[in-house]
PQR file of N, CA, C, O and H, with PARSE charges and radii, in Angstrom:
ATOM      1  N   MET A   1     -94.200 -52.274 -16.434 -0.4000 1.5000
ATOM      2  CA  MET A   1     -93.045 -51.494 -16.325 -0.0000 2.0000
ATOM      3  C   MET A   1     -92.942 -50.939 -15.090  0.5500 1.7000
ATOM      4  O   MET A   1     -93.903 -50.252 -14.743 -0.5500 1.4000
ATOM      5  N   ILE A   2     -91.877 -51.072 -14.200 -0.4000 1.5000
ATOM      6  CA  ILE A   2     -91.913 -50.263 -12.808 -0.0000 2.0000
ATOM      7  C   ILE A   2     -90.706 -49.284 -12.958  0.5500 1.7000
ATOM      8  O   ILE A   2     -89.532 -49.479 -13.272 -0.5500 1.4000
ATOM      9  H   ILE A   2     -91.096 -51.630 -14.481  0.4000 1.0000
ATOM     10  N   GLY A   3     -91.443 -48.107 -12.608 -0.4000 1.5000
ATOM     11  CA  GLY A   3     -90.305 -46.512 -12.801 -0.0000 2.0000
ATOM     12  C   GLY A   3     -89.784 -46.443 -13.969  0.5500 1.7000
ATOM     13  O   GLY A   3     -89.859 -47.412 -14.724 -0.5500 1.4000
ATOM     14  H   GLY A   3     -92.397 -47.949 -12.354  0.4000 1.0000
ATOM     15  N   ARG A   4     -89.188 -45.341 -14.321 -0.4000 1.5000
ATOM     16  CA  ARG A   4     -88.659 -44.815 -15.564 -0.0000 2.0000
ATOM     17  C   ARG A   4     -87.646 -45.676 -16.065  0.5500 1.7000
ATOM     18  O   ARG A   4     -86.906 -46.319 -15.321 -0.5500 1.4000
ATOM     19  H   ARG A   4     -89.128 -44.553 -13.708  0.4000 1.0000
ATOM     20  N   VAL A   5     -87.589 -45.708 -17.375 -0.4000 1.5000
ATOM     21  CA  VAL A   5     -86.739 -46.445 -18.200 -0.0000 2.0000
ATOM     22  C   VAL A   5     -85.527 -45.352 -18.634  0.5500 1.7000
ATOM     23  O   VAL A   5     -85.613 -44.132 -18.771 -0.5500 1.4000
ATOM     24  H   VAL A   5     -88.191 -45.186 -17.980  0.4000 1.0000
ATOM     25  N   ASN A   6     -84.545 -46.110 -18.773 -0.4000 1.5000
ATOM     26  CA  ASN A   6     -83.297 -45.341 -19.365 -0.0000 2.0000
ATOM     27  C   ASN A   6     -83.424 -44.602 -20.321  0.5500 1.7000
ATOM     28  O   ASN A   6     -84.234 -44.991 -21.162 -0.5500 1.4000
ATOM     29  H   ASN A   6     -84.475 -47.101 -18.662  0.4000 1.0000
ATOM     30  N   LYS A   7     -82.844 -43.524 -20.540 -0.4000 1.5000
ATOM     31  CA  LYS A   7     -82.954 -42.582 -21.656 -0.0000 2.0000
ATOM     32  C   LYS A   7     -81.678 -42.403 -22.379  0.5500 1.7000
ATOM     33  O   LYS A   7     -80.616 -42.007 -21.900 -0.5500 1.4000
ATOM     34  H   LYS A   7     -82.186 -43.208 -19.856  0.4000 1.0000
ATOM     35  N   LYS A   8     -81.979 -42.820 -23.849 -0.4000 1.5000
ATOM     36  CA  LYS A   8     -80.455 -43.396 -24.634 -0.0000 2.0000
ATOM     37  C   LYS A   8     -79.822 -41.908 -25.079  0.5500 1.7000
ATOM     38  O   LYS A   8     -80.524 -40.901 -25.169 -0.5500 1.4000
ATOM     39  H   LYS A   8     -82.842 -43.141 -24.238  0.4000 1.0000
ATOM     40  N   PRO A   9     -78.426 -41.934 -25.334 -0.5600 1.5000
ATOM     41  CA  PRO A   9     -78.262 -40.537 -25.882  0.2800 2.0000
ATOM     42  C   PRO A   9     -78.242 -40.333 -27.451  0.5500 1.7000
ATOM     43  O   PRO A   9     -77.845 -39.329 -28.042 -0.5500 1.4000
ATOM     44  N   GLN A  10     -78.751 -41.491 -28.000 -0.4000 1.5000
ATOM     45  CA  GLN A  10     -79.166 -41.667 -29.393 -0.0000 2.0000
ATOM     46  C   GLN A  10     -80.776 -42.080 -29.262  0.5500 1.7000
ATOM     47  O   GLN A  10     -81.340 -42.694 -28.356 -0.5500 1.4000
ATOM     48  H   GLN A  10     -79.074 -42.306 -27.519  0.4000 1.0000
ATOM     49  N   PRO A  11     -81.331 -41.499 -30.543 -0.5600 1.5000
ATOM     50  CA  PRO A  11     -82.698 -42.376 -30.479  0.2800 2.0000
ATOM     51  C   PRO A  11     -82.681 -43.577 -30.767  0.5500 1.7000
ATOM     52  O   PRO A  11     -81.700 -44.233 -31.117 -0.5500 1.4000
ATOM     53  N   ASN A  12     -84.064 -44.028 -30.598 -0.4000 1.5000
ATOM     54  CA  ASN A  12     -84.174 -45.476 -30.620 -0.0000 2.0000
ATOM     55  C   ASN A  12     -85.054 -45.263 -31.914  0.5500 1.7000
ATOM     56  O   ASN A  12     -86.135 -44.675 -31.933 -0.5500 1.4000
ATOM     57  H   ASN A  12     -84.861 -43.495 -30.314  0.4000 1.0000
ATOM     58  N   ASN A  13     -84.367 -45.882 -33.070 -0.4000 1.5000
ATOM     59  CA  ASN A  13     -84.682 -45.589 -34.513 -0.0000 2.0000
ATOM     60  C   ASN A  13     -85.884 -46.565 -34.726  0.5500 1.7000
ATOM     61  O   ASN A  13     -86.744 -46.354 -35.581 -0.5500 1.4000
ATOM     62  H   ASN A  13     -83.488 -46.360 -33.054  0.4000 1.0000
ATOM     63  N   SER A  14     -85.888 -47.623 -33.910 -0.4000 1.5000
ATOM     64  CA  SER A  14     -87.024 -48.760 -34.203 -0.0000 2.0000
ATOM     65  C   SER A  14     -88.583 -48.266 -33.649  0.5500 1.7000
ATOM     66  O   SER A  14     -89.600 -48.952 -33.748 -0.5500 1.4000
ATOM     67  H   SER A  14     -85.190 -47.794 -33.215  0.4000 1.0000
ATOM     68  N   ILE A  15     -88.508 -47.115 -33.140 -0.4000 1.5000
ATOM     69  CA  ILE A  15     -89.728 -46.579 -32.304 -0.0000 2.0000
ATOM     70  C   ILE A  15     -89.785 -45.024 -32.968  0.5500 1.7000
ATOM     71  O   ILE A  15     -88.917 -44.170 -32.784 -0.5500 1.4000
ATOM     72  H   ILE A  15     -87.682 -46.558 -33.059  0.4000 1.0000
ATOM     73  N   LYS A  16     -91.047 -44.848 -33.807 -0.4000 1.5000
ATOM     74  CA  LYS A  16     -91.344 -43.351 -33.937 -0.0000 2.0000
ATOM     75  C   LYS A  16     -92.369 -43.018 -32.987  0.5500 1.7000
ATOM     76  O   LYS A  16     -93.266 -43.801 -32.674 -0.5500 1.4000
ATOM     77  H   LYS A  16     -91.752 -45.541 -33.956  0.4000 1.0000
ATOM     78  N   CYS A  17     -92.182 -41.392 -32.343 -0.4000 1.5000
ATOM     79  CA  CYS A  17     -93.470 -41.188 -31.615 -0.0000 2.0000
ATOM     80  C   CYS A  17     -93.959 -39.948 -31.928  0.5500 1.7000
ATOM     81  O   CYS A  17     -93.136 -39.180 -32.425 -0.5500 1.4000
ATOM     82  H   CYS A  17     -91.452 -40.756 -32.596  0.4000 1.0000
ATOM     83  N   LEU A  18     -94.662 -39.693 -31.830 -0.4000 1.5000
ATOM     84  CA  LEU A  18     -95.544 -38.114 -32.128 -0.0000 2.0000
ATOM     85  C   LEU A  18     -95.867 -37.522 -30.870  0.5500 1.7000
ATOM     86  O   LEU A  18     -96.927 -36.896 -30.862 -0.5500 1.4000
ATOM     87  H   LEU A  18     -95.331 -40.317 -31.426  0.4000 1.0000
ATOM     88  N   VAL A  19     -95.153 -37.567 -29.697 -0.4000 1.5000
ATOM     89  CA  VAL A  19     -96.037 -37.205 -28.287 -0.0000 2.0000
ATOM     90  C   VAL A  19     -94.821 -36.084 -28.064  0.5500 1.7000
ATOM     91  O   VAL A  19     -93.681 -36.499 -27.856 -0.5500 1.4000
ATOM     92  H   VAL A  19     -94.292 -38.075 -29.704  0.4000 1.0000
ATOM     93  N   ASN A  20     -95.014 -35.074 -28.099 -0.4000 1.5000
ATOM     94  CA  ASN A  20     -93.839 -34.175 -27.988 -0.0000 2.0000
ATOM     95  C   ASN A  20     -93.929 -33.514 -26.727  0.5500 1.7000
ATOM     96  O   ASN A  20     -93.417 -32.452 -26.374 -0.5500 1.4000
ATOM     97  H   ASN A  20     -95.940 -34.737 -28.268  0.4000 1.0000
ATOM     98  N   THR A  21     -94.755 -34.412 -26.023 -0.4000 1.5000
ATOM     99  CA  THR A  21     -95.063 -33.513 -24.494 -0.0000 2.0000
ATOM    100  C   THR A  21     -94.381 -34.589 -23.600  0.5500 1.7000
ATOM    101  O   THR A  21     -94.474 -34.542 -22.373 -0.5500 1.4000
ATOM    102  H   THR A  21     -95.171 -35.275 -26.310  0.4000 1.0000
ATOM    103  N   CYS A  22     -93.650 -35.620 -24.300 -0.4000 1.5000
ATOM    104  CA  CYS A  22     -92.707 -36.889 -23.664 -0.0000 2.0000
ATOM    105  C   CYS A  22     -91.412 -36.300 -23.278  0.5500 1.7000
ATOM    106  O   CYS A  22     -90.666 -35.598 -23.960 -0.5500 1.4000
ATOM    107  H   CYS A  22     -93.575 -35.657 -25.296  0.4000 1.0000
ATOM    108  N   ASP A  23     -91.260 -36.764 -21.903 -0.4000 1.5000
ATOM    109  CA  ASP A  23     -89.866 -36.521 -21.839 -0.0000 2.0000
ATOM    110  C   ASP A  23     -88.560 -37.338 -22.680  0.5500 1.7000
ATOM    111  O   ASP A  23     -87.366 -37.052 -22.761 -0.5500 1.4000
ATOM    112  H   ASP A  23     -91.867 -37.335 -21.349  0.4000 1.0000
ATOM    113  N   TYR A  24     -89.326 -38.424 -23.228 -0.4000 1.5000
ATOM    114  CA  TYR A  24     -88.494 -38.965 -24.132 -0.0000 2.0000
ATOM    115  C   TYR A  24     -88.598 -38.734 -25.564  0.5500 1.7000
ATOM    116  O   TYR A  24     -87.991 -39.491 -26.322 -0.5500 1.4000
ATOM    117  H   TYR A  24     -90.296 -38.656 -23.161  0.4000 1.0000
ATOM    118  N   TYR A  25     -89.336 -37.721 -26.049 -0.4000 1.5000
ATOM    119  CA  TYR A  25     -89.634 -37.685 -27.548 -0.0000 2.0000
ATOM    120  C   TYR A  25     -88.110 -36.684 -28.172  0.5500 1.7000
ATOM    121  O   TYR A  25     -87.445 -35.992 -27.400 -0.5500 1.4000
ATOM    122  H   TYR A  25     -89.829 -37.107 -25.433  0.4000 1.0000
ATOM    123  N   GLY A  26     -87.907 -36.769 -29.151 -0.4000 1.5000
ATOM    124  CA  GLY A  26     -86.782 -35.992 -29.612 -0.0000 2.0000
ATOM    125  C   GLY A  26     -87.378 -35.436 -31.067  0.5500 1.7000
ATOM    126  O   GLY A  26     -88.250 -35.976 -31.749 -0.5500 1.4000
ATOM    127  H   GLY A  26     -88.447 -37.330 -29.778  0.4000 1.0000
ATOM    128  N   SER A  27     -86.609 -34.120 -31.364 -0.4000 1.5000
ATOM    129  CA  SER A  27     -87.021 -33.720 -32.717 -0.0000 2.0000
ATOM    130  C   SER A  27     -86.980 -34.868 -33.986  0.5500 1.7000
ATOM    131  O   SER A  27     -86.129 -35.757 -33.964 -0.5500 1.4000
ATOM    132  H   SER A  27     -85.901 -33.681 -30.810  0.4000 1.0000
ATOM    133  N   GLY A  28     -87.830 -34.779 -34.928 -0.4000 1.5000
ATOM    134  CA  GLY A  28     -87.841 -35.676 -35.897 -0.0000 2.0000
ATOM    135  C   GLY A  28     -88.525 -36.817 -35.562  0.5500 1.7000
ATOM    136  O   GLY A  28     -88.224 -37.888 -36.090 -0.5500 1.4000
ATOM    137  H   GLY A  28     -88.521 -34.057 -34.945  0.4000 1.0000
ATOM    138  N   ASP A  29     -89.581 -36.711 -34.593 -0.4000 1.5000
ATOM    139  CA  ASP A  29     -90.374 -37.921 -34.023 -0.0000 2.0000
ATOM    140  C   ASP A  29     -89.725 -39.212 -33.436  0.5500 1.7000
ATOM    141  O   ASP A  29     -90.265 -40.318 -33.431 -0.5500 1.4000
ATOM    142  H   ASP A  29     -89.825 -35.842 -34.163  0.4000 1.0000
ATOM    143  N   HIS A  30     -88.518 -38.922 -32.952 -0.4000 1.5000
ATOM    144  CA  HIS A  30     -87.605 -39.967 -32.390 -0.0000 2.0000
ATOM    145  C   HIS A  30     -88.030 -40.120 -30.992  0.5500 1.7000
ATOM    146  O   HIS A  30     -88.523 -39.249 -30.276 -0.5500 1.4000
ATOM    147  H   HIS A  30     -88.080 -38.024 -32.956  0.4000 1.0000
ATOM    148  N   CYS A  31     -87.754 -41.441 -30.677 -0.4000 1.5000
ATOM    149  CA  CYS A  31     -87.941 -41.749 -29.081 -0.0000 2.0000
ATOM    150  C   CYS A  31     -86.430 -42.014 -28.518  0.5500 1.7000
ATOM    151  O   CYS A  31     -85.486 -42.506 -29.136 -0.5500 1.4000
ATOM    152  H   CYS A  31     -87.354 -42.149 -31.258  0.4000 1.0000
ATOM    153  N   TYR A  32     -86.472 -41.540 -27.152 -0.4000 1.5000
ATOM    154  CA  TYR A  32     -84.734 -41.791 -26.922 -0.0000 2.0000
ATOM    155  C   TYR A  32     -85.103 -42.629 -25.446  0.5500 1.7000
ATOM    156  O   TYR A  32     -84.432 -42.449 -24.430 -0.5500 1.4000
ATOM    157  H   TYR A  32     -87.239 -41.140 -26.650  0.4000 1.0000
ATOM    158  N   ALA A  33     -86.223 -43.524 -25.502 -0.4000 1.5000
ATOM    159  CA  ALA A  33     -86.197 -44.383 -24.149 -0.0000 2.0000
ATOM    160  C   ALA A  33     -85.739 -45.770 -25.030  0.5500 1.7000
ATOM    161  O   ALA A  33     -85.962 -46.167 -26.174 -0.5500 1.4000
ATOM    162  H   ALA A  33     -86.768 -43.671 -26.328  0.4000 1.0000
ATOM    163  N   ASN A  34     -84.885 -46.345 -23.720 -0.4000 1.5000
ATOM    164  CA  ASN A  34     -84.053 -47.353 -24.072 -0.0000 2.0000
ATOM    165  C   ASN A  34     -85.454 -48.501 -24.433  0.5500 1.7000
ATOM    166  O   ASN A  34     -85.168 -49.406 -25.217 -0.5500 1.4000
ATOM    167  H   ASN A  34     -84.704 -46.022 -22.791  0.4000 1.0000
ATOM    168  N   GLU A  35     -86.446 -48.482 -24.063 -0.4000 1.5000
ATOM    169  CA  GLU A  35     -87.663 -49.657 -24.247 -0.0000 2.0000
ATOM    170  C   GLU A  35     -88.908 -48.896 -24.020  0.5500 1.7000
ATOM    171  O   GLU A  35     -88.920 -47.828 -23.407 -0.5500 1.4000
ATOM    172  H   GLU A  35     -86.678 -47.746 -23.426  0.4000 1.0000
ATOM    173  N   ILE A  36     -89.774 -49.360 -24.435 -0.4000 1.5000
ATOM    174  CA  ILE A  36     -91.198 -48.839 -24.100 -0.0000 2.0000
ATOM    175  C   ILE A  36     -92.201 -49.908 -23.937  0.5500 1.7000
ATOM    176  O   ILE A  36     -92.048 -50.943 -24.586 -0.5500 1.4000
ATOM    177  H   ILE A  36     -89.764 -50.228 -24.933  0.4000 1.0000
ATOM    178  N   GLU A  37     -93.558 -49.733 -22.872 -0.4000 1.5000
ATOM    179  CA  GLU A  37     -94.210 -50.653 -22.902 -0.0000 2.0000
ATOM    180  C   GLU A  37     -95.726 -49.989 -23.494  0.5500 1.7000
ATOM    181  O   GLU A  37     -96.028 -48.821 -23.251 -0.5500 1.4000
ATOM    182  H   GLU A  37     -93.683 -48.892 -22.345  0.4000 1.0000
ATOM    183  N   ILE A  38     -96.392 -50.678 -24.094 -0.4000 1.5000
ATOM    184  CA  ILE A  38     -97.583 -50.607 -24.737 -0.0000 2.0000
ATOM    185  C   ILE A  38     -98.574 -51.167 -23.690  0.5500 1.7000
ATOM    186  O   ILE A  38     -98.408 -52.299 -23.236 -0.5500 1.4000
ATOM    187  H   ILE A  38     -96.147 -51.627 -24.291  0.4000 1.0000
ATOM    188  N   LYS A  39     -99.630 -50.361 -23.295 -0.4000 1.5000
ATOM    189  CA  LYS A  39    -100.609 -50.851 -22.447 -0.0000 2.0000
ATOM    190  C   LYS A  39    -101.960 -50.971 -23.281  0.5500 1.7000
ATOM    191  O   LYS A  39    -102.172 -50.169 -24.191 -0.5500 1.4000
ATOM    192  H   LYS A  39     -99.765 -49.441 -23.664  0.4000 1.0000
ATOM    193  N   THR A  40    -102.628 -51.705 -23.053 -0.4000 1.5000
ATOM    194  CA  THR A  40    -104.336 -51.929 -23.487 -0.0000 2.0000
ATOM    195  C   THR A  40    -105.244 -52.923 -22.452  0.5500 1.7000
ATOM    196  O   THR A  40    -104.960 -53.575 -21.447 -0.5500 1.4000
ATOM    197  H   THR A  40    -102.456 -52.356 -22.314  0.4000 1.0000
ATOM    198  N   ASN A  41    -106.378 -52.713 -23.160 -0.4000 1.5000
ATOM    199  CA  ASN A  41    -107.366 -54.028 -22.334 -0.0000 2.0000
ATOM    200  C   ASN A  41    -107.002 -54.789 -23.008  0.5500 1.7000
ATOM    201  O   ASN A  41    -106.367 -54.326 -23.955 -0.5500 1.4000
ATOM    202  H   ASN A  41    -106.609 -52.183 -23.976  0.4000 1.0000
ATOM    203  N   ARG A  42    -107.129 -56.142 -22.979 -0.4000 1.5000
ATOM    204  CA  ARG A  42    -107.027 -57.353 -23.650 -0.0000 2.0000
ATOM    205  C   ARG A  42    -108.253 -57.185 -24.947  0.5500 1.7000
ATOM    206  O   ARG A  42    -108.133 -58.136 -25.718 -0.5500 1.4000
ATOM    207  H   ARG A  42    -107.645 -56.518 -22.210  0.4000 1.0000
ATOM    208  N   LEU A  43    -109.099 -56.467 -25.264 -0.4000 1.5000
ATOM    209  CA  LEU A  43    -109.794 -56.584 -26.018 -0.0000 2.0000
ATOM    210  C   LEU A  43    -109.767 -54.867 -27.234  0.5500 1.7000
ATOM    211  O   LEU A  43    -110.670 -54.194 -27.731 -0.5500 1.4000
ATOM    212  H   LEU A  43    -109.196 -55.694 -24.637  0.4000 1.0000
ATOM    213  N   ALA A  44    -108.451 -54.788 -27.262 -0.4000 1.5000
ATOM    214  CA  ALA A  44    -108.285 -53.538 -28.396 -0.0000 2.0000
ATOM    215  C   ALA A  44    -108.498 -54.217 -29.720  0.5500 1.7000
ATOM    216  O   ALA A  44    -108.300 -55.386 -30.048 -0.5500 1.4000
ATOM    217  H   ALA A  44    -107.717 -55.335 -26.858  0.4000 1.0000
ATOM    218  N   ASN A  45    -109.000 -53.080 -30.466 -0.4000 1.5000
ATOM    219  CA  ASN A  45    -109.296 -53.667 -31.892 -0.0000 2.0000
ATOM    220  C   ASN A  45    -108.666 -52.471 -32.513  0.5500 1.7000
ATOM    221  O   ASN A  45    -108.689 -52.706 -33.721 -0.5500 1.4000
ATOM    222  H   ASN A  45    -109.161 -52.130 -30.199  0.4000 1.0000
ATOM    223  N   SER A  46    -108.053 -51.182 -32.291 -0.4000 1.5000
ATOM    224  CA  SER A  46    -107.755 -50.004 -32.788 -0.0000 2.0000
ATOM    225  C   SER A  46    -106.531 -49.581 -31.968  0.5500 1.7000
ATOM    226  O   SER A  46    -106.273 -50.002 -30.841 -0.5500 1.4000
ATOM    227  H   SER A  46    -108.033 -50.992 -31.309  0.4000 1.0000
ATOM    228  N   THR A  47    -105.743 -48.618 -32.734 -0.4000 1.5000
ATOM    229  CA  THR A  47    -104.749 -48.096 -32.290 -0.0000 2.0000
ATOM    230  C   THR A  47    -105.048 -47.123 -31.091  0.5500 1.7000
ATOM    231  O   THR A  47    -104.308 -47.097 -30.108 -0.5500 1.4000
ATOM    232  H   THR A  47    -105.952 -48.276 -33.650  0.4000 1.0000
ATOM    233  N   GLU A  48    -106.224 -46.278 -31.214 -0.4000 1.5000
ATOM    234  CA  GLU A  48    -106.697 -45.751 -30.311 -0.0000 2.0000
ATOM    235  C   GLU A  48    -107.030 -46.282 -28.662  0.5500 1.7000
ATOM    236  O   GLU A  48    -107.162 -45.678 -27.598 -0.5500 1.4000
ATOM    237  H   GLU A  48    -106.826 -46.299 -32.013  0.4000 1.0000
ATOM    238  N   MET A  49    -107.080 -47.599 -29.028 -0.4000 1.5000
ATOM    239  CA  MET A  49    -107.567 -48.515 -27.501 -0.0000 2.0000
ATOM    240  C   MET A  49    -106.228 -48.903 -26.727  0.5500 1.7000
ATOM    241  O   MET A  49    -106.269 -49.662 -25.759 -0.5500 1.4000
ATOM    242  H   MET A  49    -106.972 -48.090 -29.893  0.4000 1.0000
ATOM    243  N   THR A  50    -105.054 -48.355 -27.190 -0.4000 1.5000
ATOM    244  CA  THR A  50    -103.554 -48.296 -26.860 -0.0000 2.0000
ATOM    245  C   THR A  50    -103.031 -47.395 -26.357  0.5500 1.7000
ATOM    246  O   THR A  50    -103.326 -46.259 -26.728 -0.5500 1.4000
ATOM    247  H   THR A  50    -105.021 -47.738 -27.977  0.4000 1.0000
ATOM    248  N   ASP A  51    -102.060 -47.609 -25.322 -0.4000 1.5000
ATOM    249  CA  ASP A  51    -101.063 -46.378 -24.509 -0.0000 2.0000
ATOM    250  C   ASP A  51    -100.028 -46.821 -24.618  0.5500 1.7000
ATOM    251  O   ASP A  51     -99.801 -47.996 -24.907 -0.5500 1.4000
ATOM    252  H   ASP A  51    -101.821 -48.532 -25.020  0.4000 1.0000
ATOM    253  N   CYS A  52     -99.064 -45.813 -24.368 -0.4000 1.5000
ATOM    254  CA  CYS A  52     -97.748 -46.090 -24.256 -0.0000 2.0000
ATOM    255  C   CYS A  52     -97.461 -45.669 -22.860  0.5500 1.7000
ATOM    256  O   CYS A  52     -97.477 -44.481 -22.537 -0.5500 1.4000
ATOM    257  H   CYS A  52     -99.249 -44.859 -24.133  0.4000 1.0000
ATOM    258  N   ALA A  53     -97.088 -47.034 -21.686 -0.4000 1.5000
ATOM    259  CA  ALA A  53     -96.958 -46.555 -20.492 -0.0000 2.0000
ATOM    260  C   ALA A  53     -95.534 -46.070 -20.194  0.5500 1.7000
ATOM    261  O   ALA A  53     -95.189 -45.808 -19.042 -0.5500 1.4000
ATOM    262  H   ALA A  53     -97.074 -47.999 -21.948  0.4000 1.0000
ATOM    263  N   THR A  54     -94.757 -45.959 -21.191 -0.4000 1.5000
ATOM    264  CA  THR A  54     -93.550 -45.368 -20.880 -0.0000 2.0000
ATOM    265  C   THR A  54     -93.711 -43.796 -20.850  0.5500 1.7000
ATOM    266  O   THR A  54     -92.639 -43.222 -20.658 -0.5500 1.4000
ATOM    267  H   THR A  54     -95.038 -46.172 -22.127  0.4000 1.0000
ATOM    268  N   PHE A  55     -94.573 -43.147 -20.966 -0.4000 1.5000
ATOM    269  CA  PHE A  55     -95.055 -41.821 -21.196 -0.0000 2.0000
ATOM    270  C   PHE A  55     -94.576 -41.036 -20.009  0.5500 1.7000
ATOM    271  O   PHE A  55     -95.161 -41.221 -18.942 -0.5500 1.4000
ATOM    272  H   PHE A  55     -95.444 -43.613 -21.122  0.4000 1.0000
ATOM    273  N   VAL A  56     -93.741 -40.320 -20.059 -0.4000 1.5000
ATOM    274  CA  VAL A  56     -93.481 -39.404 -18.740 -0.0000 2.0000
ATOM    275  C   VAL A  56     -93.696 -37.753 -19.217  0.5500 1.7000
ATOM    276  O   VAL A  56     -93.124 -37.375 -20.240 -0.5500 1.4000
ATOM    277  H   VAL A  56     -93.265 -40.170 -20.926  0.4000 1.0000
ATOM    278  N   ALA A  57     -94.310 -37.063 -18.645 -0.4000 1.5000
ATOM    279  CA  ALA A  57     -94.445 -35.542 -18.982 -0.0000 2.0000
ATOM    280  C   ALA A  57     -93.145 -34.605 -18.777  0.5500 1.7000
ATOM    281  O   ALA A  57     -92.571 -34.456 -17.698 -0.5500 1.4000
ATOM    282  H   ALA A  57     -94.774 -37.370 -17.815  0.4000 1.0000
ATOM    283  N   LYS A  58     -92.778 -33.993 -20.009 -0.4000 1.5000
ATOM    284  CA  LYS A  58     -91.911 -33.160 -20.234 -0.0000 2.0000
ATOM    285  C   LYS A  58     -91.884 -32.482 -18.875  0.5500 1.7000
ATOM    286  O   LYS A  58     -93.034 -32.364 -18.452 -0.5500 1.4000
ATOM    287  H   LYS A  58     -93.244 -34.114 -20.886  0.4000 1.0000
ATOM    288  N   ALA A  59     -90.808 -31.911 -17.899 -0.4000 1.5000
ATOM    289  CA  ALA A  59     -91.128 -30.762 -17.204 -0.0000 2.0000
ATOM    290  C   ALA A  59     -90.973 -29.574 -17.595  0.5500 1.7000
ATOM    291  O   ALA A  59     -90.058 -29.207 -18.332 -0.5500 1.4000
ATOM    292  H   ALA A  59     -89.873 -32.007 -18.243  0.4000 1.0000
ATOM    293  N   LEU A  60     -91.983 -28.764 -17.071 -0.4000 1.5000
ATOM    294  CA  LEU A  60     -92.184 -27.268 -17.524 -0.0000 2.0000
ATOM    295  C   LEU A  60     -91.067 -26.665 -16.949  0.5500 1.7000
ATOM    296  O   LEU A  60     -90.795 -26.756 -15.752 -0.5500 1.4000
ATOM    297  H   LEU A  60     -92.726 -29.063 -16.473  0.4000 1.0000
ATOM    298  N   ILE A  61     -90.262 -25.907 -17.963 -0.4000 1.5000
ATOM    299  CA  ILE A  61     -89.600 -24.657 -17.167 -0.0000 2.0000
ATOM    300  C   ILE A  61     -89.867 -23.693 -17.541  0.5500 1.7000
ATOM    301  O   ILE A  61     -89.419 -22.678 -17.008 -0.5500 1.4000
ATOM    302  H   ILE A  61     -90.483 -25.833 -18.936  0.4000 1.0000
TER
END
């Protein structure tokens, strides 16, 4: 994935997100990213071995 993805005006109900420090996160554990990309090494055998490559840290105000 290259660059940021579009932020949707409504949550993407097919994606549950628990990372409240992500700019795409919305209350109720929703993701507002248009799409996500999951990265891993090819030998992953647990969720702990994967990462959301779409993550963008929320701006601290």
